[in-house]
Tab-separated table of C-alpha atoms and ligand atoms in Angstrom:
chain	number	residue	atom	x	y	z
A	371	MET	CA	-19.361	-1.343	9.114
A	372	GLU	CA	-17.195	-1.727	12.196
A	373	PRO	CA	-14.381	0.834	12.579
A	374	SER	CA	-11.117	-0.783	13.566
A	375	SER	CA	-9.307	2.170	15.192
A	376	GLY	CA	-9.696	5.889	15.810
A	377	ALA	CA	-7.572	6.819	12.803
A	378	LEU	CA	-8.553	4.475	9.976
A	379	GLY	CA	-9.895	1.111	8.932
A	380	ALA	CA	-13.304	-0.571	9.055
A	381	GLU	CA	-14.557	-4.105	8.664
A	382	VAL	CA	-17.401	-4.576	6.204
A	383	VAL	CA	-19.902	-7.257	7.144
A	384	GLY	CA	-22.546	-9.063	5.122
A	385	ILE	CA	-20.940	-8.865	1.665
A	386	ASP	CA	-20.029	-11.878	-0.458
A	387	LEU	CA	-17.505	-10.691	-3.035
A	388	ALA	CA	-17.868	-13.893	-5.064
A	389	LYS	CA	-21.415	-12.785	-5.880
A	390	ASP	CA	-22.164	-9.729	-7.949
A	391	VAL	CA	-21.995	-6.573	-5.844
A	392	ASP	CA	-24.715	-4.316	-7.265
A	393	ASP	CA	-23.987	-0.686	-8.115
A	394	ALA	CA	-25.796	0.787	-5.109
A	395	THR	CA	-23.899	-1.508	-2.718
A	396	PHE	CA	-20.610	-0.717	-4.421
A	397	GLU	CA	-21.339	2.998	-4.085
A	398	GLU	CA	-21.731	2.508	-0.322
A	399	ILE	CA	-18.522	0.490	-0.166
A	400	TYR	CA	-16.655	3.162	-2.125
A	401	HIS	CA	-17.862	5.963	0.167
A	402	ALA	CA	-16.972	3.942	3.249
A	403	TRP	CA	-13.553	3.334	1.712
A	404	LEU	CA	-13.006	7.082	1.257
A	405	ASP	CA	-14.080	7.681	4.876
A	406	HIS	CA	-12.038	4.878	6.451
A	407	HIS	CA	-9.073	4.633	3.997
A	408	VAL	CA	-8.865	0.835	4.338
A	409	LEU	CA	-11.681	-1.725	4.392
A	410	PHE	CA	-11.519	-5.341	5.526
A	411	PHE	CA	-13.751	-8.185	4.359
A	412	ARG	CA	-13.709	-11.537	6.181
A	413	ASP	CA	-14.519	-15.091	5.110
A	414	GLN	CA	-14.457	-14.559	1.361
A	415	GLY	CA	-13.852	-17.295	-1.177
A	416	ILE	CA	-12.743	-15.556	-4.361
A	417	THR	CA	-10.794	-16.640	-7.415
A	418	PRO	CA	-8.084	-14.411	-8.954
A	419	GLU	CA	-10.633	-13.510	-11.641
A	420	GLU	CA	-13.184	-12.421	-9.056
A	421	GLN	CA	-10.521	-10.447	-7.200
A	422	ALA	CA	-9.545	-8.605	-10.397
A	423	ALA	CA	-13.215	-7.993	-11.250
A	424	PHE	CA	-13.874	-6.468	-7.806
A	425	ALA	CA	-10.671	-4.398	-8.040
A	426	ALA	CA	-11.810	-3.062	-11.437
A	427	ARG	CA	-14.814	-1.454	-9.716
A	428	PHE	CA	-12.304	0.946	-8.087
A	429	GLY	CA	-10.727	1.927	-11.419
A	430	GLU	CA	-8.517	0.700	-14.229
A	431	LEU	CA	-6.205	-2.137	-13.196
A	432	GLU	CA	-2.454	-1.652	-13.323
A	433	ALA	CA	0.115	-4.459	-13.239
A	434	TYR	CA	3.015	-4.442	-10.779
A	435	PRO	CA	6.163	-3.683	-12.815
A	436	PHE	CA	8.722	-5.792	-10.943
A	437	MET	CA	7.142	-9.253	-10.809
A	438	GLU	CA	5.544	-11.667	-13.264
A	439	PRO	CA	1.791	-11.907	-12.698
A	440	MET	CA	-0.043	-15.186	-12.141
A	441	SER	CA	-0.378	-17.125	-15.330
A	442	GLY	CA	-3.660	-16.157	-17.030
A	443	HIS	CA	-4.221	-13.296	-14.548
A	444	PRO	CA	-2.202	-10.288	-15.707
A	445	HIS	CA	-3.316	-8.143	-12.782
A	446	VAL	CA	-2.798	-10.542	-9.905
A	447	ILE	CA	0.579	-11.216	-8.290
A	448	ARG	CA	1.343	-13.850	-5.681
A	449	ILE	CA	3.014	-12.539	-2.543
A	450	VAL	CA	4.545	-15.553	-0.881
A	451	LYS	CA	6.891	-16.034	2.044
A	452	GLU	CA	8.149	-19.590	2.375
A	453	PRO	CA	8.996	-21.055	5.813
A	454	GLU	CA	12.735	-21.066	5.091
A	455	THR	CA	13.038	-17.499	3.790
A	456	LYS	CA	13.932	-14.618	6.071
A	457	PHE	CA	12.927	-11.644	3.973
A	458	ASN	CA	9.330	-10.598	3.336
A	459	PHE	CA	7.709	-8.419	0.692
A	460	GLY	CA	6.547	-5.008	1.898
A	461	GLY	CA	8.281	-5.290	5.276
A	462	GLY	CA	8.658	-1.549	5.878
A	463	TRP	CA	6.272	1.419	5.862
A	464	HIS	CA	5.444	2.405	2.270
A	465	SER	CA	2.765	3.384	-0.219
A	466	ASP	CA	2.451	1.065	-3.234
A	467	MET	CA	4.201	2.067	-6.455
A	468	SER	CA	4.654	5.659	-5.249
A	469	TYR	CA	7.814	5.802	-7.413
A	470	GLN	CA	5.735	6.057	-10.594
A	471	GLU	CA	4.603	9.226	-12.329
A	472	ARG	CA	1.084	8.049	-11.433
A	473	PRO	CA	1.301	6.132	-8.146
A	474	VAL	CA	-1.406	3.498	-7.778
A	475	LYS	CA	-4.720	4.431	-6.224
A	476	ALA	CA	-5.855	1.213	-4.546
A	477	THR	CA	-4.406	-2.141	-3.541
A	478	LEU	CA	-6.481	-5.265	-2.885
A	479	LEU	CA	-4.811	-8.041	-0.901
A	480	TYR	CA	-6.448	-11.419	-0.371
A	481	ALA	CA	-5.186	-14.081	2.064
A	482	LEU	CA	-4.837	-17.687	0.874
A	483	GLU	CA	-2.520	-19.038	3.571
A	484	VAL	CA	-1.604	-17.359	6.839
A	485	PRO	CA	0.728	-18.280	9.703
A	486	ALA	CA	-0.750	-19.592	12.958
A	487	ARG	CA	0.334	-16.281	14.502
A	488	GLY	CA	1.961	-13.141	13.146
A	489	GLY	CA	2.007	-11.847	9.584
A	490	ASP	CA	-0.378	-8.966	10.372
A	491	THR	CA	-0.372	-5.822	8.250
A	492	LEU	CA	-0.191	-2.352	9.811
A	493	PHE	CA	-1.832	0.663	8.180
A	494	ALA	CA	-1.310	4.369	8.922
A	495	SER	CA	-3.512	7.314	7.952
A	496	MET	CA	-1.536	10.033	6.212
A	497	THR	CA	-4.529	12.354	6.577
A	498	ALA	CA	-4.496	11.989	10.380
A	499	ALA	CA	-0.705	12.397	10.424
A	500	TYR	CA	-0.902	15.620	8.387
A	501	GLU	CA	-3.795	17.095	10.330
A	502	ALA	CA	-2.000	16.581	13.663
A	503	LEU	CA	1.087	18.533	12.546
A	504	SER	CA	1.608	22.103	13.776
A	505	PRO	CA	0.487	24.858	11.360
A	506	GLY	CA	4.149	25.864	10.950
A	507	MET	CA	5.211	22.372	9.881
A	508	GLN	CA	2.169	22.076	7.585
A	509	THR	CA	3.220	25.297	5.859
A	510	LEU	CA	6.853	24.218	5.564
A	511	LEU	CA	5.932	20.848	4.073
A	512	GLY	CA	3.282	22.388	1.824
A	513	GLY	CA	6.058	23.958	-0.229
A	514	LEU	CA	8.124	20.793	-0.616
A	515	GLY	CA	8.374	18.199	-3.358
A	516	ALA	CA	10.086	14.842	-2.848
A	517	VAL	CA	12.020	12.821	-5.405
A	518	PHE	CA	10.514	9.319	-5.568
A	519	THR	CA	12.342	6.352	-7.076
A	520	ALA	CA	12.261	2.539	-6.913
A	521	SER	CA	16.055	2.523	-7.070
A	522	LYS	CA	16.753	1.799	-3.364
A	523	VAL	CA	14.490	-1.254	-3.501
A	524	HIS	CA	14.511	-2.527	-7.094
A	525	GLY	CA	17.670	-0.918	-8.511
A	526	ALA	CA	20.907	-2.751	-9.296
A	527	ALA	CA	22.064	-2.564	-5.667
A	528	GLY	CA	18.547	-2.446	-4.213
A	529	LEU	CA	17.127	-4.294	-1.250
A	530	TYR	CA	15.176	-6.815	-3.352
A	531	LYS	CA	18.310	-8.037	-5.108
A	532	ASN	CA	18.963	-9.864	-1.835
A	533	ALA	CA	19.392	-13.554	-2.747
A	534	ASP	CA	17.229	-14.556	0.198
A	535	HIS	CA	14.197	-12.846	-1.246
A	536	PRO	CA	11.382	-15.390	-1.550
A	537	MET	CA	9.918	-14.068	-4.780
A	538	THR	CA	11.393	-13.669	-8.224
A	539	MET	CA	11.585	-10.014	-9.142
A	540	LYS	CA	11.760	-8.828	-12.735
A	541	GLY	CA	14.778	-6.652	-13.389
A	542	ASP	CA	13.434	-3.506	-15.026
A	543	THR	CA	16.386	-1.196	-14.625
A	544	VAL	CA	14.911	1.694	-16.571
A	545	ARG	CA	11.807	1.816	-14.401
A	546	ALA	CA	13.822	1.198	-11.241
A	547	GLU	CA	16.049	4.186	-11.925
A	548	ALA	CA	13.283	6.599	-12.989
A	549	ARG	CA	12.656	9.574	-10.697
A	550	PHE	CA	9.475	11.615	-10.254
A	551	VAL	CA	8.822	14.576	-7.983
A	552	HIS	CA	5.584	14.427	-5.974
A	553	PRO	CA	4.283	16.926	-3.422
A	554	VAL	CA	4.994	15.974	0.195
A	555	VAL	CA	1.516	17.248	1.068
A	556	ARG	CA	-0.961	15.745	-1.335
A	557	THR	CA	-4.615	16.657	-1.904
A	558	HIS	CA	-6.860	13.625	-2.130
A	559	PRO	CA	-8.622	13.852	-5.516
A	560	ASP	CA	-11.908	12.362	-4.221
A	561	THR	CA	-12.216	14.004	-0.796
A	562	GLY	CA	-10.151	17.186	-1.162
A	563	ARG	CA	-8.445	16.395	2.176
A	564	LYS	CA	-4.733	16.987	2.542
A	565	GLY	CA	-2.380	14.263	3.660
A	566	LEU	CA	1.317	13.459	3.826
A	567	PHE	CA	2.689	11.660	0.800
A	568	LEU	CA	5.965	10.311	1.976
A	569	ASP	CA	7.322	6.841	1.582
A	570	PRO	CA	10.862	6.613	3.017
A	571	PRO	CA	12.032	3.476	1.086
A	572	HIS	CA	11.068	5.184	-2.166
A	573	VAL	CA	12.065	8.773	-1.378
A	574	GLU	CA	15.580	9.770	-2.313
A	575	ARG	CA	15.518	13.387	-1.114
A	576	PHE	CA	13.522	16.580	-1.202
A	577	GLU	CA	13.511	18.429	-4.491
A	578	ASN	CA	16.400	20.879	-4.854
A	579	MET	CA	18.113	19.538	-1.749
A	580	ARG	CA	20.988	17.177	-1.119
A	581	ILE	CA	20.327	13.706	0.291
A	582	ALA	CA	22.196	14.628	3.492
A	583	GLU	CA	20.063	17.752	3.918
A	584	SER	CA	16.791	15.893	3.359
A	585	GLU	CA	17.491	12.746	5.339
A	586	PRO	CA	16.840	14.002	8.905
A	587	LEU	CA	13.432	15.439	7.999
A	588	VAL	CA	12.443	12.414	5.873
A	589	GLU	CA	13.359	10.204	8.831
A	590	TRP	CA	11.460	12.344	11.348
A	591	LEU	CA	8.402	12.540	9.108
A	592	GLY	CA	8.480	8.802	8.474
A	593	ALA	CA	8.426	8.165	12.236
A	594	TRP	CA	5.759	10.843	12.859
A	595	ALA	CA	3.465	9.603	10.097
A	596	THR	CA	3.441	6.090	11.513
A	597	SER	CA	2.953	7.032	15.189
A	598	SER	CA	0.632	4.549	16.903
A	599	GLU	CA	-2.254	7.072	17.067
A	600	PHE	CA	-2.458	7.143	13.268
A	601	THR	CA	-2.461	3.357	12.752
A	602	THR	CA	-4.529	0.221	12.757
A	603	ARG	CA	-3.441	-3.410	12.623
A	604	PHE	CA	-5.133	-6.178	10.676
A	605	ARG	CA	-4.965	-9.806	11.743
A	606	TRP	CA	-5.405	-11.927	8.622
A	607	ARG	CA	-7.398	-15.108	8.360
A	608	VAL	CA	-7.678	-17.292	5.273
A	609	GLY	CA	-10.308	-15.605	3.092
A	610	SER	CA	-9.697	-12.055	4.416
A	611	LEU	CA	-9.442	-9.272	1.865
A	612	ALA	CA	-8.183	-5.743	2.506
A	613	VAL	CA	-8.490	-2.827	0.126
A	614	TRP	CA	-6.526	0.313	0.927
A	615	ASP	CA	-6.200	3.788	-0.534
A	616	ASN	CA	-2.519	4.458	-1.305
A	617	ARG	CA	-3.299	8.157	-1.745
A	618	CYS	CA	-3.727	8.519	2.026
A	619	VAL	CA	-2.376	5.307	3.594
A	620	GLN	CA	1.007	3.733	4.254
A	621	HIS	CA	1.211	0.065	5.198
A	622	TYR	CA	3.728	-2.390	6.632
A	623	ALA	CA	3.740	-6.191	6.320
A	624	LEU	CA	5.079	-7.605	9.606
A	625	ASN	CA	7.747	-10.270	9.324
A	626	ASP	CA	7.263	-12.098	12.605
A	627	TYR	CA	6.437	-15.687	11.598
A	628	PRO	CA	9.723	-17.516	11.010
A	629	GLY	CA	9.285	-21.100	9.827
A	630	GLU	CA	5.735	-20.526	8.559
A	631	ARG	CA	4.242	-19.880	5.146
A	632	ARG	CA	2.090	-16.944	4.075
A	633	GLU	CA	0.483	-16.501	0.650
A	634	MET	CA	-1.533	-13.566	-0.596
A	635	HIS	CA	-2.895	-12.386	-3.957
A	636	ARG	CA	-2.448	-8.714	-4.782
A	637	THR	CA	-4.133	-6.482	-7.376
A	638	THR	CA	-3.463	-2.780	-7.910
A	639	VAL	CA	-5.614	-0.028	-9.404
A	640	ALA	CA	-4.143	2.845	-11.452
A	641	GLY	CA	-3.998	6.343	-9.964
A	642	ASP	CA	-3.449	9.973	-10.968
A	643	VAL	CA	-0.500	12.339	-10.888
A	644	PRO	CA	-0.471	13.620	-7.261
A	645	TYR	CA	-1.087	17.343	-6.684
B	636	LIG	C1	2.309	-5.144	0.254
B	636	LIG	O1	3.145	-4.343	0.650
B	636	LIG	O2	1.598	-4.904	-0.705
B	636	LIG	C2	2.146	-6.472	0.974
B	636	LIG	C3	1.436	-6.305	2.263
B	636	LIG	C4	1.291	-7.615	2.995
B	636	LIG	O3	1.723	-8.658	2.489
B	636	LIG	O4	0.729	-7.594	4.080
């Protein structure tokens, strides 16, 4: 296990995910995942079936609601950016599917085609970001709930309705307009550690506050939570797989490879109601 930064991330060596990972080895992987928040595996050669099977070791699989899955693989979506498209998927700090009543627990992303340079993914530890706040700010945030929704991204006038978007999104207006309140400071159900749970593209406002009242603090917190000290950056190669814990991590897919193609396979694992 080679840690990739002071805040989070570690590369796992010596594991072939195409072969059966025995229970004792998986237990070690799972504990390392809880410690490091995001794990990276290099030089894998896995099929969508093998990816889904490995993901299912982390928990029950959950399909992404706004895109058709790969044919024959209901829990794997293709995340593709074509050379001629400008927009990329996940190009802003966020936590996957946080707009649901039960935001997803884990995401597994596997690289099939990567640009010659660029296309890295950034990760930020929400545990580190919370722990570095002043006691006064921790107390203030501890009493706050935030209203999460997919509306700003997947709603009728949302970002992903942009015609330039490289991937076909399913219009699911009911789900896009749903709203759920989650605590801004979340307790990790496996470790008991507290962390920020804030995802600016999917947060409308704080509970019982107006958008205008919430916005400055949401913006400040978003910037704080993704300060360089709390991050790591992963350079993809074909065959790399990352698995991150959305309960304590935000991530950001960089869009810095114009004219090149990038293709990934993504699987998500169901989570609990945050508390
Ligand atoms: C995502 O947000 O799930 C995609 C991340 C990436 O493509 O690097």
